[in-house]
XYZ file of C-alpha atoms in Angstrom:
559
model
C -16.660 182.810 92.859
C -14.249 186.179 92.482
C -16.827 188.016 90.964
C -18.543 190.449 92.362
C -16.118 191.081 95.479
C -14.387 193.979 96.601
C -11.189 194.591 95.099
C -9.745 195.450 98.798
C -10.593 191.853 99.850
C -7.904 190.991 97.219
C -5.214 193.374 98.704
C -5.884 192.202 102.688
C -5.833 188.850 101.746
C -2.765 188.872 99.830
C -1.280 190.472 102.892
C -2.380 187.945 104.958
C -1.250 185.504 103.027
C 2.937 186.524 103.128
C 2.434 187.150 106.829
C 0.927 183.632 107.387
C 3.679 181.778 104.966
C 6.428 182.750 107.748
C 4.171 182.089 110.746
C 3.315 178.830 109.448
C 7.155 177.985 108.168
C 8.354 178.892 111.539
C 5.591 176.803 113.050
C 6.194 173.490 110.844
C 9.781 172.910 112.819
C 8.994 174.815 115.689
C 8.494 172.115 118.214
C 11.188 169.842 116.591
C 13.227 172.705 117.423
C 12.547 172.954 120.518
C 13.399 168.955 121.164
C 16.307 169.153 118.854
C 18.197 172.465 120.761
C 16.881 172.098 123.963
C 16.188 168.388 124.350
C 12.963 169.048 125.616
C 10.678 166.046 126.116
C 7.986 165.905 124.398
C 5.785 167.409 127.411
C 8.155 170.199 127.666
C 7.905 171.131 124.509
C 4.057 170.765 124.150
C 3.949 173.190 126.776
C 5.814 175.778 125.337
C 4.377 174.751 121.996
C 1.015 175.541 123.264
C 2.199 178.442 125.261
C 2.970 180.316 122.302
C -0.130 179.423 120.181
C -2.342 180.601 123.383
C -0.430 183.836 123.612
C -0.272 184.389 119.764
C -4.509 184.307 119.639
C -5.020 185.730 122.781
C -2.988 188.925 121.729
C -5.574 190.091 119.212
C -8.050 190.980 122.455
C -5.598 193.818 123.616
C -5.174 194.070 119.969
C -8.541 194.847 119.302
C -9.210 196.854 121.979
C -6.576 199.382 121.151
C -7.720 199.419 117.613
C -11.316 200.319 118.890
C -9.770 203.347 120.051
C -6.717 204.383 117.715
C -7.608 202.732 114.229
C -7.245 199.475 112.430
C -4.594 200.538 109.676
C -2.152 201.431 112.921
C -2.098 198.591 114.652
C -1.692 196.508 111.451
C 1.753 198.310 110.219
C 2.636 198.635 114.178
C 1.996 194.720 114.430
C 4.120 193.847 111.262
C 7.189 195.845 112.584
C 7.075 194.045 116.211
C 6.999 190.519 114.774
C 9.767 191.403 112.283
C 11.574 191.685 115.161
C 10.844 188.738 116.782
C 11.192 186.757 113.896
C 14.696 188.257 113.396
C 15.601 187.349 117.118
C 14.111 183.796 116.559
C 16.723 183.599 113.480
C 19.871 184.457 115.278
C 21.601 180.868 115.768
C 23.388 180.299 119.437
C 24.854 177.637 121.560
C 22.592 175.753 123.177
C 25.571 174.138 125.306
C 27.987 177.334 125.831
C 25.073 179.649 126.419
C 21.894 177.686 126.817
C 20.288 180.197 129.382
C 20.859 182.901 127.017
C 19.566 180.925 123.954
C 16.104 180.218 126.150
C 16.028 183.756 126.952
C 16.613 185.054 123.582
C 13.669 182.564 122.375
C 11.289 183.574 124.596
C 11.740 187.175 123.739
C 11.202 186.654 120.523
C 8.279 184.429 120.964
C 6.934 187.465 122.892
C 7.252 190.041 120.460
C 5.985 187.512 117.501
C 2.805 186.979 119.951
C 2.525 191.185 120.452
C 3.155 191.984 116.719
C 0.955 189.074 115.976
C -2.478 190.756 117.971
C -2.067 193.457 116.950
C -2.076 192.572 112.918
C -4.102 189.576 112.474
C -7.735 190.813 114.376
C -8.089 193.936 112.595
C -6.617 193.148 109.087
C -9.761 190.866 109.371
C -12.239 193.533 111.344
C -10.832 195.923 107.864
C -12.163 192.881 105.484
C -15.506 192.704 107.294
C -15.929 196.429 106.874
C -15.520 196.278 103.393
C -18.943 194.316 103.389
C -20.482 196.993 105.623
C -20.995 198.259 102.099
C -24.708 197.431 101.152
C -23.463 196.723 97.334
C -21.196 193.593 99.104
C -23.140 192.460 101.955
C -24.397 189.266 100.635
C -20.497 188.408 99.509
C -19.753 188.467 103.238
C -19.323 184.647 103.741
C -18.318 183.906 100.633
C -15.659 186.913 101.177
C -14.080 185.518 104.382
C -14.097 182.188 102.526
C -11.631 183.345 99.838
C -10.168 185.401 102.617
C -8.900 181.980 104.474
C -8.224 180.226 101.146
C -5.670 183.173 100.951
C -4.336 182.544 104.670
C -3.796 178.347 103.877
C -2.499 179.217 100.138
C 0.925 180.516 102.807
C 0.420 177.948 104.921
C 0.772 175.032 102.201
C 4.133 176.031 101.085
C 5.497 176.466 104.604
C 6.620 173.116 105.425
C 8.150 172.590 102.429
C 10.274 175.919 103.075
C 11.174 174.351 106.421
C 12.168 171.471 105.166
C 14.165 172.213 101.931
C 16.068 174.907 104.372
C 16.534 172.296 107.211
C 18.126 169.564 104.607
C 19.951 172.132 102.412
C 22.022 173.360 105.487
C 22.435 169.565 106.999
C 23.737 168.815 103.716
C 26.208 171.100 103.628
C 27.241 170.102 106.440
C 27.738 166.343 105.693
C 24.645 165.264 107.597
C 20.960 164.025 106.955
C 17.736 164.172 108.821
C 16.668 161.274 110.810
C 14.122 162.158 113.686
C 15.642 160.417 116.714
C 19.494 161.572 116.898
C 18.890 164.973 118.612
C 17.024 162.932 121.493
C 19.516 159.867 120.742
C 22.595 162.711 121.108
C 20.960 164.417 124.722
C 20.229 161.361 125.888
C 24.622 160.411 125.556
C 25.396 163.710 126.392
C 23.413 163.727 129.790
C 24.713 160.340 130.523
C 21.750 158.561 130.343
C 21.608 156.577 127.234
C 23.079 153.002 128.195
C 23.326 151.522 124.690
C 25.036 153.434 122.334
C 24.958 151.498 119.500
C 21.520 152.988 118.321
C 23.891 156.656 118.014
C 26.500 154.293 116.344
C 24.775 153.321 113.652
C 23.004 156.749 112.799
C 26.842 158.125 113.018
C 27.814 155.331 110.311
C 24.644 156.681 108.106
C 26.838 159.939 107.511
C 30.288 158.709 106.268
C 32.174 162.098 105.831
C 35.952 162.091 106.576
C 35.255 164.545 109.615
C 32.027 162.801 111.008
C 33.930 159.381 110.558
C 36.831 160.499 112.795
C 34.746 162.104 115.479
C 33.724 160.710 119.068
C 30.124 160.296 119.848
C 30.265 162.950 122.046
C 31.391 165.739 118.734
C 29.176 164.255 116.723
C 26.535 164.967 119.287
C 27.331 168.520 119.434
C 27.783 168.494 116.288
C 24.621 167.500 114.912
C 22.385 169.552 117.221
C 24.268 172.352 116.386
C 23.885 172.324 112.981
C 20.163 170.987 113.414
C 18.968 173.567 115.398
C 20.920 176.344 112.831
C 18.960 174.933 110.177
C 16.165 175.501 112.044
C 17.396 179.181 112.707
C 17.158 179.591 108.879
C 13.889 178.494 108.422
C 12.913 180.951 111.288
C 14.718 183.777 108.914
C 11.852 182.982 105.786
C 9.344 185.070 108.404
C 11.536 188.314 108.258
C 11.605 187.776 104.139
C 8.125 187.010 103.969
C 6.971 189.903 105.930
C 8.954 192.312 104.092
C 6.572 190.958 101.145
C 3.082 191.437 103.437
C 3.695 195.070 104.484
C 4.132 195.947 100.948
C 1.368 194.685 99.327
C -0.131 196.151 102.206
C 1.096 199.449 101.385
C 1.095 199.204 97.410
C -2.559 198.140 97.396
C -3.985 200.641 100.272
C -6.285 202.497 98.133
C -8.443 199.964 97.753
C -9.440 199.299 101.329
C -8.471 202.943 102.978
C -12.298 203.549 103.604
C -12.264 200.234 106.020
C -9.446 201.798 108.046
C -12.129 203.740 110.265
C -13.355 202.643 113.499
C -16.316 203.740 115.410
C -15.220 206.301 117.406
C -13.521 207.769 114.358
C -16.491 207.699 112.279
C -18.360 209.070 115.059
C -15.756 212.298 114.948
C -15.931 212.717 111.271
C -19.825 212.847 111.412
C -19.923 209.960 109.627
C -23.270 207.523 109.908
C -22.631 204.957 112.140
C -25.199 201.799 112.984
C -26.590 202.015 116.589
C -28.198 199.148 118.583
C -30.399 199.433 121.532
C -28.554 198.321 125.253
C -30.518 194.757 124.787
C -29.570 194.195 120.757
C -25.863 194.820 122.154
C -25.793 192.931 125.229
C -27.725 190.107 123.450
C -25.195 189.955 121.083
C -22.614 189.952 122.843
C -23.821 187.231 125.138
C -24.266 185.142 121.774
C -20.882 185.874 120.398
C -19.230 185.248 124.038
C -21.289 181.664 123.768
C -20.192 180.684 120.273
C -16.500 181.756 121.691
C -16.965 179.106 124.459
C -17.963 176.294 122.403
C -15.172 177.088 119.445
C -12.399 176.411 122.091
C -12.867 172.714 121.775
C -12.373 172.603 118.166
C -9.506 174.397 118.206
C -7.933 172.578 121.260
C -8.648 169.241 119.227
C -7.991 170.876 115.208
C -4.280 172.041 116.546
C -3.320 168.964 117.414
C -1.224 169.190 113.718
C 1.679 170.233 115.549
C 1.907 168.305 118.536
C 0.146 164.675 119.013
C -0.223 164.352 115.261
C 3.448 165.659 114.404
C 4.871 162.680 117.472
C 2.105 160.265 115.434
C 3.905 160.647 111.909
C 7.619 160.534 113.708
C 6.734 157.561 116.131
C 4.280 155.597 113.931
C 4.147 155.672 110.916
C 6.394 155.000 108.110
C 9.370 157.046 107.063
C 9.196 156.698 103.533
C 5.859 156.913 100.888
C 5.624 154.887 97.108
C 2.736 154.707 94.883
C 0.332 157.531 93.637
C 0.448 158.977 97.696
C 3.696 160.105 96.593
C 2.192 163.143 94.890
C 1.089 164.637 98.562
C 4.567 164.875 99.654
C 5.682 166.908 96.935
C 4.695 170.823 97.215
C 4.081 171.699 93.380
C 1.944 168.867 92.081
C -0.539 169.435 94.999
C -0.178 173.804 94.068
C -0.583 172.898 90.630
C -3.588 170.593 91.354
C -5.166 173.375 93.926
C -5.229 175.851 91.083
C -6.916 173.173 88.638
C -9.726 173.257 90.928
C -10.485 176.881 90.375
C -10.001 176.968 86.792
C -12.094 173.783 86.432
C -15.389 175.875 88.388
C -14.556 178.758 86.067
C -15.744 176.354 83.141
C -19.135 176.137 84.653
C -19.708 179.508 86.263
C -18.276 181.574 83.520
C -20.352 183.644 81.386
C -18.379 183.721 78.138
C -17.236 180.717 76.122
C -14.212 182.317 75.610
C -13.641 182.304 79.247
C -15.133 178.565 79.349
C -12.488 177.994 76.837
C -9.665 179.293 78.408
C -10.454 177.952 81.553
C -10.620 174.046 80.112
C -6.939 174.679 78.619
C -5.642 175.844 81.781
C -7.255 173.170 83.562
C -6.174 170.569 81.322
C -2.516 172.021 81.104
C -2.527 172.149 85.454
C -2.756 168.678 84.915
C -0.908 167.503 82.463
C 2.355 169.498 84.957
C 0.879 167.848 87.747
C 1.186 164.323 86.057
C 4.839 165.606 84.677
C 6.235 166.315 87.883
C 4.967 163.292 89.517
C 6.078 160.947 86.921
C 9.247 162.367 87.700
C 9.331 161.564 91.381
C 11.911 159.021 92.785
C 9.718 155.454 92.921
C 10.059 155.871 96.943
C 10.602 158.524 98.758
C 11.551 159.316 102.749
C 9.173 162.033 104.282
C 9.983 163.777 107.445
C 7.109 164.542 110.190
C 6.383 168.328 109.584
C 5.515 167.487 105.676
C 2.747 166.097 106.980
C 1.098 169.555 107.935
C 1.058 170.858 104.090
C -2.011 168.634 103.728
C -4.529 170.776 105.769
C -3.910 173.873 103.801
C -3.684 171.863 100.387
C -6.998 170.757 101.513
C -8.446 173.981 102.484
C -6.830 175.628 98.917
C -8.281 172.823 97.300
C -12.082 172.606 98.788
C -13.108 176.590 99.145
C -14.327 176.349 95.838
C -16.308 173.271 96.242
C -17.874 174.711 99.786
C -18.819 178.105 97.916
C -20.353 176.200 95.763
C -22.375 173.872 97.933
C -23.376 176.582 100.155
C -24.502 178.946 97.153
C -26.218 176.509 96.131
C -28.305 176.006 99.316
C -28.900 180.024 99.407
C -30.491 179.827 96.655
C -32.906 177.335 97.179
C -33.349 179.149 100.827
C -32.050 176.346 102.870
C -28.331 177.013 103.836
C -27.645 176.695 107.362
C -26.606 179.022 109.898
C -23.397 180.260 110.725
C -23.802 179.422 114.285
C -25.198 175.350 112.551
C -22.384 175.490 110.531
C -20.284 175.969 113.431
C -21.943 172.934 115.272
C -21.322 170.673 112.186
C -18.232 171.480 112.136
C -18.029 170.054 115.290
C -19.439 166.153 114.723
C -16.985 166.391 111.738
C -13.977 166.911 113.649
C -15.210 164.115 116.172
C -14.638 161.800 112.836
C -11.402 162.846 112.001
C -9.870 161.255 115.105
C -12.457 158.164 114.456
C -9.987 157.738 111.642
C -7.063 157.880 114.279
C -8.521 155.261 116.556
C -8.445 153.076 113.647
C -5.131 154.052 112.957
C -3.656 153.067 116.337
C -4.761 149.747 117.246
C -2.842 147.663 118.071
C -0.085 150.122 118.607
C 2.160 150.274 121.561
C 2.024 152.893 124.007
C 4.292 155.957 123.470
C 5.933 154.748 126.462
C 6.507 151.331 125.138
C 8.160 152.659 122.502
C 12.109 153.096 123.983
C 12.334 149.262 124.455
C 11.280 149.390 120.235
C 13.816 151.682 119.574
C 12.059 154.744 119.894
C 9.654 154.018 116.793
C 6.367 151.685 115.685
C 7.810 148.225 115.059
C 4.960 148.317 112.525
C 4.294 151.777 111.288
C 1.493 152.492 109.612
C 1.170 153.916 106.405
C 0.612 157.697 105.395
C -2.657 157.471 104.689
C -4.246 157.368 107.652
C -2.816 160.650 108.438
C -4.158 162.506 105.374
C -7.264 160.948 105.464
C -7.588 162.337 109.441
C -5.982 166.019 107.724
C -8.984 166.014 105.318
C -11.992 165.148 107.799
C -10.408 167.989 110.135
C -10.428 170.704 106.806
C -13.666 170.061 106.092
C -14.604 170.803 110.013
C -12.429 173.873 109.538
C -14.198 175.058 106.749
C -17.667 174.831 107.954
C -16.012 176.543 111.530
C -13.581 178.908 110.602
C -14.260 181.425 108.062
C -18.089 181.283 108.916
C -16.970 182.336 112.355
C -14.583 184.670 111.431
C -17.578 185.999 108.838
C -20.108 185.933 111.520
C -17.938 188.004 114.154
C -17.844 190.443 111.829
C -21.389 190.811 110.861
C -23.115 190.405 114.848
C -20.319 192.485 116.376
C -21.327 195.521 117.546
C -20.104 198.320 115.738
C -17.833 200.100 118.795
C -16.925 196.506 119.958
C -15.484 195.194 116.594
C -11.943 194.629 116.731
C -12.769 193.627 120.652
C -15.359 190.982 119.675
C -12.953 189.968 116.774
C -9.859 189.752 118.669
C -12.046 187.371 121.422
C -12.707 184.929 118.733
C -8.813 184.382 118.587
C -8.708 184.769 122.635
C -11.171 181.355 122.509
C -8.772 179.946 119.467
C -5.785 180.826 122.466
C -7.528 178.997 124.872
C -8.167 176.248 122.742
C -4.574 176.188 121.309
C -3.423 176.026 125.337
C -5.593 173.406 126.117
C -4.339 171.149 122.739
C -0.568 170.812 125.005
C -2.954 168.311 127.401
C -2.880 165.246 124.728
C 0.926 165.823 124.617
C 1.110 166.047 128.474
C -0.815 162.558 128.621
C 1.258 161.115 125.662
C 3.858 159.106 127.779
C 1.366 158.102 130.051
C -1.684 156.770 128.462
C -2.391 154.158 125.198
C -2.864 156.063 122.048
C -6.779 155.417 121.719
C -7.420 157.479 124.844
C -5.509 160.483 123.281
C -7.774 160.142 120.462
C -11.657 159.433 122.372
C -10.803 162.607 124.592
C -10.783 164.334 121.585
C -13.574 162.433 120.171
C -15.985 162.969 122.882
C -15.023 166.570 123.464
C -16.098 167.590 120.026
C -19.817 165.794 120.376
C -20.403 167.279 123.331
C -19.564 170.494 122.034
C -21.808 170.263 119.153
C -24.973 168.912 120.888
C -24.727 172.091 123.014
C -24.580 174.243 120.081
C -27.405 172.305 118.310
C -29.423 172.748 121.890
C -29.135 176.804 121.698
C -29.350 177.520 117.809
C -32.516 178.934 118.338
C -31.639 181.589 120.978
C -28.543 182.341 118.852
C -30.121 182.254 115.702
C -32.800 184.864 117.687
C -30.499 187.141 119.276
C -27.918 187.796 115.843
C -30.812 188.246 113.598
């Protein structure tokens, strides 16, 4: 699985990975944040939710482009210092009541400068990886590269909602308070005068039985609580500066072992260097091909990112708060890391060449799990989850299954019959069109979200966690045949004075997608769950019969 790559791929992915742990932190409590400061509704903040995600992968085209003329290796370190200010700015707590147009304003800066920093690092740290298999010694570790490349990516993202939400209840604590989902709306709602019955607030209040929150009106405790809330949220923000600090120097410690990728075309071209030239048709051809596999991704993307909107209001608003028996284990961040790593260690018993190394590989293995069945028999026989833990699952699952998909597709290679990147991609497709099969099931017989205020503002009869997990697993493995093949096959088709353009339009189509995700959000008060769910559906088929339809002409014009 490791062997055999580039030791650069190591270095950029590790880089990658720190970068992506804040990104994904802030990202976990973002849109709670937004509800919980602002009092956004949930429309509102699925707008600006999606907003941000468009302009973060849209970035990377102007990204791109100006690395296609200045270098790669700039734009990263330039990109790193831009969103460690916007992640700094993002961190600085303020008064949402005093001051709110200057909190908004200070937010959207810094979501600005996160997006800018953010296109101009991601793209070409990944156009630098690809170039390290321009290498003829590496080029048949391309996909298998990228694969460990994203493993890398999700190994940040799986601790980030944890991070979130050990900084969110560590400050509430503090501060005499605990999490429960609907106060901040509850405490708007009373503060703009239009929350009739106030016993619902009453009760929460009575929850927290400090002498100070005891002997305060509804009205403090109100400002009370969303000020703290959204200054725990401030903190979690703050882990992006940290973890940052921690990407640009690996980046920097490690740099002689990718320098040679840091050179772009018209760089090479000035240095005399041999560059790879295509006739006007291979170019344009590919190009068109690329631009088609673009157009198709955006569906998956609109329907994969639906983690942080619709599926985040899904685990608040139906299903249940708290998780006992052996699903307990998914809720707690080092079991599933310690179970992630077993899965490697249990492959290196078959694939390595030693028995030493066989050896060595069982005992780990076998230890992984014996700490894994240690810390769970030590859990708490039920315990209350909050919405954004719910999002650890994809990248646990993406951790978790590389291994098994190398293997799988190595496999196939070898007997001559893998599929095609661009088949892969279409695949990926039907199996995402599953994964919200799995939430139709999950919602019948569920009220409407707007049926919901006369319940109390939650499922009368949640359902349990599973369902959510199981829709989180049939979505990674959709990611995993889409994502890093795509990401792979951008960098092998792209033409060689287009690369960091053609790469940073594969996260222009992930934009698009990630604008067009805000629409089941915008529908959520106004339609029954299942037709949330069969847009999806039936936007994912349809986007993988027309990839099946034009494999050939794909397949024809990247060969």
């Amino acid at each position: 699985m490791f062997k055999g790559q580039p030791k650069g791929l190591y270095a950029l992915a590790l880089a990658n990975t720190g970068e992506r742990f804040g990104y994904y932190t802030m990202l976990a409590i973002f849109l709670l944040f937004l509800q919980a400061k602002f009092g956004f509704s949930a429309a509102v903040a699925g707008q600006f939710y999606a907003i941000f995600l468009a302009a973060v992968y849209f970035m990377p085209v102007i990204g791109g482009w100006l690395a296609d003329r200045i270098g790669y290796g700039k734009c990263v370190v330039t990109g790193a210092s831009v969103m460690f200010l916007g992640y700094c700015c993002l961190a600085i707590p303020t008064d949402a009541f005093a001051s709110k147009g200057l909190a908004l304003a200070l937010m959207i800066a810094a979501l600005l400068l996160i997006a800018v920093g953010t296109g101009l690092f991601k793209g070409n740290l990944q156009v630098m990886t690809g170039n390290l298999y321009d290498d003829p010694q590496y080029s048949a570790k391309r996909d298998s590269g990228f694969s460990l490349f994203y493993m890398a990516i999700n190994l940040g993202a799986m601790f980030a909602p944890t991070a979130a939400t050990a900084l969110t209840n560590r400050h509430l604590a503090g501060s005499g308070l605990i999490y429960k989902a609907d106060i901040p709306a509850l405490a708007h709602q009373y503060l703009g005068g239009t929350l009739q019955d106030t016993s619902a607030l009453e009760s929460l209040k009575a929850m927290m039985p400090g002498s100070d929150i005891a002997s305060m009106s509804l009205a403090d405790f109100s400002h009370f609580y969303i000020s703290q809330l959204s200054t725990a949220y401030n903190l979690g923000f703050a882990v992006a500066c940290v973890s940052l600090i921690v990407s640009v120097g690996i980046y920097f410690a490690f740099r002689s072992t990718f320098k040679h990728t840091d050179v772009n075309a018209k760089q090479a071209k000035a240095a005399n260097a041999p560059v790879a030239e295509l006739t006007p048709k291979q170019t344009k051809d590919r190009v068109v091909a690329l631009i088609f596999v673009f157009a198709v991704v955006i569906f998956f993307w609109m329907a994969f990112h639906q983690n942080g909107s619709s599926l985040t209001y899904f685990a608040r608003d139906y299903t249940q708060a708290s998780v006992s028996g052996i699903t307990r284990i998914g809720f707690n961040i080092w079991p599933l890391f310690l179970i992630a790593v077993s899965v490697y260690t249990l492959f290196g018993i078959f694939q390595s060449e030693s028995s030493r190394s066989k050896v060595l590989c069982g005992v780990a293995t076998a230890a992984l799990w014996g700490g894994a069945y240690a810390l769970y028999s030590g859990m708490a026989p039920t315990l209350n989850i909050l919405p954004q833990q719910f999002q650890q699952f994809n990248p646990f699952f993406v951790v978790a299954l590389t291994p098994v998909s190398m293997a799988i597709f190595g496999a196939l290679a070898k007997k001559g019959k893998e599929p095609s990147a661009p088949m892969k991609i279409a695949l990926g497709m039907f199996v995402a069109a599953l994964g919200y099969l799995i939430m139709l099931a999950a919602s019948k017989g569920q009220p409407a979200p707007s049926e919901l205020v006369a319940a109390g503002g939650v499922s009368p009869d949640p359902v349990v966690p599973t369902y959510l997990i199981s829709t989180y697993l049939v979505l990674t493995f959709a990611e995993l045949l889409l994502s890093p093949m795509g990401i792979s096959f951008v960098s092998k088709v792209a033409p060689p004075k287009y690369k960091g353009l053609m790469m940073g339009l594969w996260f222009a189509a992930t934009a698009i997608g990630n604008y067009l995700s805000s629409i089941p959000s915008m529908l959520w008060n106004n339609v029954p769950l299942w037709v949330n769910w069969t847009v999806l559906m039936a936007l994912c088929v349809i986007s993988g019969v027309v990839m099946v339809s034009m494999l050939r002409k794909l397949e024809a014009a990247t060969a």
